PDB file of C-alpha atoms in Angstrom:
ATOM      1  CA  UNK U 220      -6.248  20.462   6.324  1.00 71.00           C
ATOM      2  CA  UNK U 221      -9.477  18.765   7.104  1.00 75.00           C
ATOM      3  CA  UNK U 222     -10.483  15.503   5.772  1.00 71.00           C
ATOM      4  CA  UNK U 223     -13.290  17.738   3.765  1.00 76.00           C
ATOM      5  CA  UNK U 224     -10.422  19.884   2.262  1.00 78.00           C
ATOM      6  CA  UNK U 225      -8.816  17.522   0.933  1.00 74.00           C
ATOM      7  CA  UNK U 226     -11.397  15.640  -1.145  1.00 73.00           C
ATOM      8  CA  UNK U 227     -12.284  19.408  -2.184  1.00 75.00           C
ATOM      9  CA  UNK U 228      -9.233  20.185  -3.785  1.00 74.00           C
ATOM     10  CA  UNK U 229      -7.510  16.475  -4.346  1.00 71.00           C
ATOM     11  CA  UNK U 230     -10.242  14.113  -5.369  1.00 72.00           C
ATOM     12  CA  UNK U 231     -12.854  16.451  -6.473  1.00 72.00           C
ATOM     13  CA  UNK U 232     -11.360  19.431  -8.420  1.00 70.00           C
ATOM     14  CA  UNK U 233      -8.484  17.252  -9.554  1.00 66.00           C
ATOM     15  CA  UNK U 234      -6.923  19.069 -12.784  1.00 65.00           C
ATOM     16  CA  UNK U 235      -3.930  18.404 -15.002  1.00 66.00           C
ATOM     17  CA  UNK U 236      -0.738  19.899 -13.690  1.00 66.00           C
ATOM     18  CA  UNK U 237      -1.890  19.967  -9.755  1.00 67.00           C
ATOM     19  CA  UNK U 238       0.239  17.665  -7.618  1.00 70.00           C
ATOM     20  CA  UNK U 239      -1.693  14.138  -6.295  1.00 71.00           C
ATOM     21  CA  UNK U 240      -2.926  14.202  -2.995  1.00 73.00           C
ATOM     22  CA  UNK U 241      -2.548  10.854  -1.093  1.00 69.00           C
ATOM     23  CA  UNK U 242      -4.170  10.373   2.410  1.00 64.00           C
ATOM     24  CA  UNK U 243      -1.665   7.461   2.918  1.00 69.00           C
ATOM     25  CA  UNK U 244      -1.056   5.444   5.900  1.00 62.00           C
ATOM     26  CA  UNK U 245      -3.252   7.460   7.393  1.00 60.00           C
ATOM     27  CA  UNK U 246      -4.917   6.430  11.023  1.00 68.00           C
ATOM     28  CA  UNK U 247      -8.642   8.107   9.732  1.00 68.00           C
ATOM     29  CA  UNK U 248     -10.476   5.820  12.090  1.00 62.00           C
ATOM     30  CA  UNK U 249      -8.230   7.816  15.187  1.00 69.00           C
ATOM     31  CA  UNK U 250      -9.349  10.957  13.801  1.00 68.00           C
ATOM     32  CA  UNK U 251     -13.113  10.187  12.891  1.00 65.00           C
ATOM     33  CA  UNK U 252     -13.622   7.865  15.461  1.00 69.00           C
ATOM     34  CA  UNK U 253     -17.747   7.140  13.809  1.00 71.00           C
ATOM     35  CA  UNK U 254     -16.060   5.632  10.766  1.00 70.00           C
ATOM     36  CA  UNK U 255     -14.247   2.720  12.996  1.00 66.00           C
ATOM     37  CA  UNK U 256     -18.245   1.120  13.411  1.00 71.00           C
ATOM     38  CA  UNK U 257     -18.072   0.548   9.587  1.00 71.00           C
ATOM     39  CA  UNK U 258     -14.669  -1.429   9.518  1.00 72.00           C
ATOM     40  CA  UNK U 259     -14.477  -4.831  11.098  1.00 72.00           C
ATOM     41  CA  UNK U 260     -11.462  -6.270  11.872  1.00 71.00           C
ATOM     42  CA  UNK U 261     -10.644  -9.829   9.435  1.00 70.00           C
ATOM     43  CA  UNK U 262     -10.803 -12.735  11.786  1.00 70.00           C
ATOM     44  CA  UNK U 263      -7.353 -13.946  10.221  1.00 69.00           C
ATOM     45  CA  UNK U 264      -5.931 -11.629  12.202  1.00 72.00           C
ATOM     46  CA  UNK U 265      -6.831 -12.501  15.533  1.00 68.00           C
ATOM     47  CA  UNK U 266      -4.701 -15.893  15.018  1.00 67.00           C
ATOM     48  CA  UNK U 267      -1.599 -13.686  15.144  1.00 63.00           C
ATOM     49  CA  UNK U 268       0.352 -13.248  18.659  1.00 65.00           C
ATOM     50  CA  UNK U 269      -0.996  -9.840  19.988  1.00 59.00           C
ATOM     51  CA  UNK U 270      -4.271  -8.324  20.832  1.00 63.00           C
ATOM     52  CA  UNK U 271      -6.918  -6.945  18.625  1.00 59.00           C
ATOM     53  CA  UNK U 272      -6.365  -3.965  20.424  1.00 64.00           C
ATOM     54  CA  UNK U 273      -2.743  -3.767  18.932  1.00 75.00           C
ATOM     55  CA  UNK U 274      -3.921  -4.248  15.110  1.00 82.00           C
ATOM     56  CA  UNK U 275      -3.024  -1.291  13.178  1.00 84.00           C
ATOM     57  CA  UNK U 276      -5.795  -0.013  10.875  1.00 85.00           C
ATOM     58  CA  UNK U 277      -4.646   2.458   8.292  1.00 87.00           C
ATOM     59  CA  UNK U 278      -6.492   4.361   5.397  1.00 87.00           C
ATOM     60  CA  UNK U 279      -5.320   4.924   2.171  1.00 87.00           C
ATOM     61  CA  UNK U 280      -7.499   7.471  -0.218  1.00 86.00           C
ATOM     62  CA  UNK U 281      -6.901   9.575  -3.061  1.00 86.00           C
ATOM     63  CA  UNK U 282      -7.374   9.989  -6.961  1.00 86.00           C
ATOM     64  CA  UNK U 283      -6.002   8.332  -9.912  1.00 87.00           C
ATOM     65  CA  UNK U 284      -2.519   7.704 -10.199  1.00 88.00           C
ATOM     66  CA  UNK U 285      -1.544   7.430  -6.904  1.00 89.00           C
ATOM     67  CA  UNK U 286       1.405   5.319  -5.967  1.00 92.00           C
ATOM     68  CA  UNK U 287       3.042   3.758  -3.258  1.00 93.00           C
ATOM     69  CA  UNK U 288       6.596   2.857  -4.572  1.00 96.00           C
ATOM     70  CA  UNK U 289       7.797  -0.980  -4.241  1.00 98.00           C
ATOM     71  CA  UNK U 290       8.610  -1.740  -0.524  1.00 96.00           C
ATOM     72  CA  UNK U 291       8.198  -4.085   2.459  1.00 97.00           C
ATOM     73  CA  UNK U 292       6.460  -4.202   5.560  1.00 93.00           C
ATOM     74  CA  UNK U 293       7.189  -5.898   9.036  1.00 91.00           C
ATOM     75  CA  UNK U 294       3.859  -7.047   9.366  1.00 92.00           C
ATOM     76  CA  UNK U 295       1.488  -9.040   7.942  1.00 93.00           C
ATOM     77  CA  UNK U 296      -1.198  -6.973   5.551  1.00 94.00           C
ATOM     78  CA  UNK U 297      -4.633  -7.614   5.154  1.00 94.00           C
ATOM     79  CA  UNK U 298      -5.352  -4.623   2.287  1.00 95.00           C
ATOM     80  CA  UNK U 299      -8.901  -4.070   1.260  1.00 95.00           C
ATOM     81  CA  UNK U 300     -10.250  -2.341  -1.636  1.00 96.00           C
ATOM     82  CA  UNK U 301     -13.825  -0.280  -0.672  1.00 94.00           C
ATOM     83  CA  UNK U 302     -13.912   1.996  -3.173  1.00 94.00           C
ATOM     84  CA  UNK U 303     -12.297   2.096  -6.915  1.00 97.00           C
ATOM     85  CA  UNK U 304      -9.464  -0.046  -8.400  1.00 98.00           C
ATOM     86  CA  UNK U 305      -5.748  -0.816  -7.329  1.00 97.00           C
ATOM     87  CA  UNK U 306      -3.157  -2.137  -9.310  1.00 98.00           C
ATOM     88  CA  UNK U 307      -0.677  -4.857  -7.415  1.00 98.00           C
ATOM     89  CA  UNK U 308       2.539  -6.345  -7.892  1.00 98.00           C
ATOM     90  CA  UNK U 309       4.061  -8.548  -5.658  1.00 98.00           C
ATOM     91  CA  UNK U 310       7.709  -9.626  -5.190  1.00 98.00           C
ATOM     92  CA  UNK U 311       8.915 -12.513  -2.258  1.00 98.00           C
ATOM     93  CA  UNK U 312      11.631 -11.773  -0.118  1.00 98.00           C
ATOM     94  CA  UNK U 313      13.180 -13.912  -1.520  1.00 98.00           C
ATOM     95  CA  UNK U 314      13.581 -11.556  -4.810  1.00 98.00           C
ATOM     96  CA  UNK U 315      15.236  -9.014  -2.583  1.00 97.00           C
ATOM     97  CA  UNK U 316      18.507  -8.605  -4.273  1.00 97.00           C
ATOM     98  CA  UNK U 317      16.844  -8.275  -7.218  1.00 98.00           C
ATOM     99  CA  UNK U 318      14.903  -5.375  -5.961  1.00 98.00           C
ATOM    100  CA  UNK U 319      17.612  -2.644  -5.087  1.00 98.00           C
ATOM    101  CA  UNK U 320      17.116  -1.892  -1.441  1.00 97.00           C
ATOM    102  CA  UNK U 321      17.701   1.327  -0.640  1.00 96.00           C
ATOM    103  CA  UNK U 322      21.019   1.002   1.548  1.00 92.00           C
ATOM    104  CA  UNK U 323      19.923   3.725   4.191  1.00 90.00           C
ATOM    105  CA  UNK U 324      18.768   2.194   7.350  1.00 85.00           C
ATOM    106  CA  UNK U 325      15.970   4.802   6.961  1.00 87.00           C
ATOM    107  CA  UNK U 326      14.480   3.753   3.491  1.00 90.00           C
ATOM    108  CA  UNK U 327      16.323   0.187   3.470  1.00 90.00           C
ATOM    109  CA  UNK U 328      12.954  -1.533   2.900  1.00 92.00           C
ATOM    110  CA  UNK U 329      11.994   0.400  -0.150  1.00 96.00           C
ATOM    111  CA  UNK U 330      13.132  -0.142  -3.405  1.00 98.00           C
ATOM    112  CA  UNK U 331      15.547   2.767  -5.364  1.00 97.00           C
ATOM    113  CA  UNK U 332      13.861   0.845  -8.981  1.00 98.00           C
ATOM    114  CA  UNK U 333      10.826   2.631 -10.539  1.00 97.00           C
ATOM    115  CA  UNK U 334       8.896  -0.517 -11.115  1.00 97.00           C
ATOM    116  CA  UNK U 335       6.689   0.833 -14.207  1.00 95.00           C
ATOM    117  CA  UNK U 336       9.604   2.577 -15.864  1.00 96.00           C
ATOM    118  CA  UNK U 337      12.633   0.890 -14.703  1.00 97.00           C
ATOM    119  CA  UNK U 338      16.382   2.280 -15.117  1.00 98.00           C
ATOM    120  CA  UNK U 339      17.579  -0.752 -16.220  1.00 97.00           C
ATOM    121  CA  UNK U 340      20.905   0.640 -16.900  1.00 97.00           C
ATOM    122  CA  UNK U 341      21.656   0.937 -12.835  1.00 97.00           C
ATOM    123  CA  UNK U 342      18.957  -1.881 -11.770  1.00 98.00           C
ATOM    124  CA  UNK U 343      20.080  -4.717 -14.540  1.00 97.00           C
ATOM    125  CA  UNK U 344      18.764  -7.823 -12.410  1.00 97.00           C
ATOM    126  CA  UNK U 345      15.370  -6.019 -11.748  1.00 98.00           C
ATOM    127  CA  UNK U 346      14.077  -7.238 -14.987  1.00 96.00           C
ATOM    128  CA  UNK U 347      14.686 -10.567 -13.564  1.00 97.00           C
ATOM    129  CA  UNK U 348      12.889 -10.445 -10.468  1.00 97.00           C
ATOM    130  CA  UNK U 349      10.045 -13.091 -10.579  1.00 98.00           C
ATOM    131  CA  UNK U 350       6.751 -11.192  -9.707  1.00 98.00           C
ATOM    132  CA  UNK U 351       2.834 -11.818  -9.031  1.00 98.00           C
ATOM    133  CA  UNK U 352       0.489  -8.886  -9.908  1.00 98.00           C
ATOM    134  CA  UNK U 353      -3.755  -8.416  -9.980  1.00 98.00           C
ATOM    135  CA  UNK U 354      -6.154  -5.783 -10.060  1.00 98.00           C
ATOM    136  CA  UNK U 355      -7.658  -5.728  -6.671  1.00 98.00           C
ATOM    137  CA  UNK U 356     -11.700  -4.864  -6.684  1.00 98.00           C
ATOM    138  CA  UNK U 357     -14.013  -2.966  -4.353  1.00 97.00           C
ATOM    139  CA  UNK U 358     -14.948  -5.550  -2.022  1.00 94.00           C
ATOM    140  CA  UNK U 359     -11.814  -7.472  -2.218  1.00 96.00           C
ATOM    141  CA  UNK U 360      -8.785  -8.381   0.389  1.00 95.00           C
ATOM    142  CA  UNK U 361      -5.536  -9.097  -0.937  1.00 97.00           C
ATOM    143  CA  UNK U 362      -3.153 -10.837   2.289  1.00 96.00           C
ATOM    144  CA  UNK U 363       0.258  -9.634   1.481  1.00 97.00           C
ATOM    145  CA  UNK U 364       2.459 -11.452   4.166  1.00 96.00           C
ATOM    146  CA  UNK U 365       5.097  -9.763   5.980  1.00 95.00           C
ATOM    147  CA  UNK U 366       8.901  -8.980   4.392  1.00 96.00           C
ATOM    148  CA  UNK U 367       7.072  -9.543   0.932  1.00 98.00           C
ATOM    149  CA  UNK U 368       7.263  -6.237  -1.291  1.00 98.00           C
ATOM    150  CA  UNK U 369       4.834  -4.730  -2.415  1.00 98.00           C
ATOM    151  CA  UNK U 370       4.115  -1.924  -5.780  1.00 98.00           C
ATOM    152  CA  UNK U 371       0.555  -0.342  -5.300  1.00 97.00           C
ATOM    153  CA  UNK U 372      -1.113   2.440  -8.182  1.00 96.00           C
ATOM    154  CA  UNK U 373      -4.385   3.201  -8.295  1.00 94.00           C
ATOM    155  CA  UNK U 374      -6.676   3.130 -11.123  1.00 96.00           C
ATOM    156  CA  UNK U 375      -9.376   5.648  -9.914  1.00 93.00           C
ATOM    157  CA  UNK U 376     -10.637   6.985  -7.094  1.00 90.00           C
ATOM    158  CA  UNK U 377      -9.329   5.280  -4.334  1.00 93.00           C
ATOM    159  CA  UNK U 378     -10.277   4.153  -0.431  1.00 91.00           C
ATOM    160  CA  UNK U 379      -8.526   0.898   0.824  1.00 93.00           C
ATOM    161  CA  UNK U 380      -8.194   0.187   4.366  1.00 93.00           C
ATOM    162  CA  UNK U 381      -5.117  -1.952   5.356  1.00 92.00           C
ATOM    163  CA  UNK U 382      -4.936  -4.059   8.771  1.00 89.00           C
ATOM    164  CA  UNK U 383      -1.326  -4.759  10.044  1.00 88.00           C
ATOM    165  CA  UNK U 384      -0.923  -7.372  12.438  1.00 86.00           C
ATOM    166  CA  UNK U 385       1.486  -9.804  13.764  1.00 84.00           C
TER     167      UNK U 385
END
């Protein structure tokens, strides 16, 4: 599916009853190698220990409602908001037990708890997990440090770019 495609029949024509497209994690900037003059890489990230060369640059686009469930990442996150709205809620590692790790070595740093509608009934400490959350703007850059979880939705049409680094 081409990048043109999918706005067409995700962001566009989006009707009630279609599933939600979500160009997550996606490496755009690979693929459409124009759009990488337009991003410029935070200079926060250049005081990690690798090159700039090894700084992952991911997109994340799509409509309303889309959601990328509570987990953690092994590097730090710079995640900026271009276009539309994103709802955040952050948890420290230190919450961890609170937050129901999957216990798959596949999915173990993702979260089994729903974290708008939570089954409290097989989660009972997740209601106790202390927790920061914001709306993060077009224009803005949220640093979300590494092993800290993370619950993303967006409000409305959505582009973000994220910069991993270590």
């Amino acid at each position: 599916m081409t990048v043109g495609e999918f706005i067409d029949k995700y962001i566009l024509q989006q009707e009630e009853g279609n599933p939600i497209g979500y160009l997550a994690q996606h490496q755009l900037f690979e693929q459409i190698p124009e759009l990488r003059q337009d991003i410029h890489i935070p200079d926060y990230c250049c005081l990690g220990d690798k090159d700039e060369d090894e700084i992952t640059i991911n997109a994340w686009f799509g409509p309303t409602g889309t959601v990328s469930p509570l987990h953690q990442d092994p590097q730090h996150n710079f995640l900026t908001q271009v276009v539309g709205q994103k709802y955040i809620r952050l948890y420290s590692p230190e919450e961890t037990p609170k937050l129901y790790p999957h216990p798959t070595h596949l999915l173990h740093n993702t979260s089994q708890v729903d974290v708008e509608n939570p089954d409290l009934e097989n989660y009972p400490e997740f209601e106790l997990g202390h927790f920061q959350e914001c709306i993060l703007n077009p224009g803005e850059v949220l640093f979300i440090p590494v092993k800290y979880w993370h619950y993303v939705r967006s409000l409305n049409i959505s582009f973000s770019v994220s910069f991993w680094w270590s």
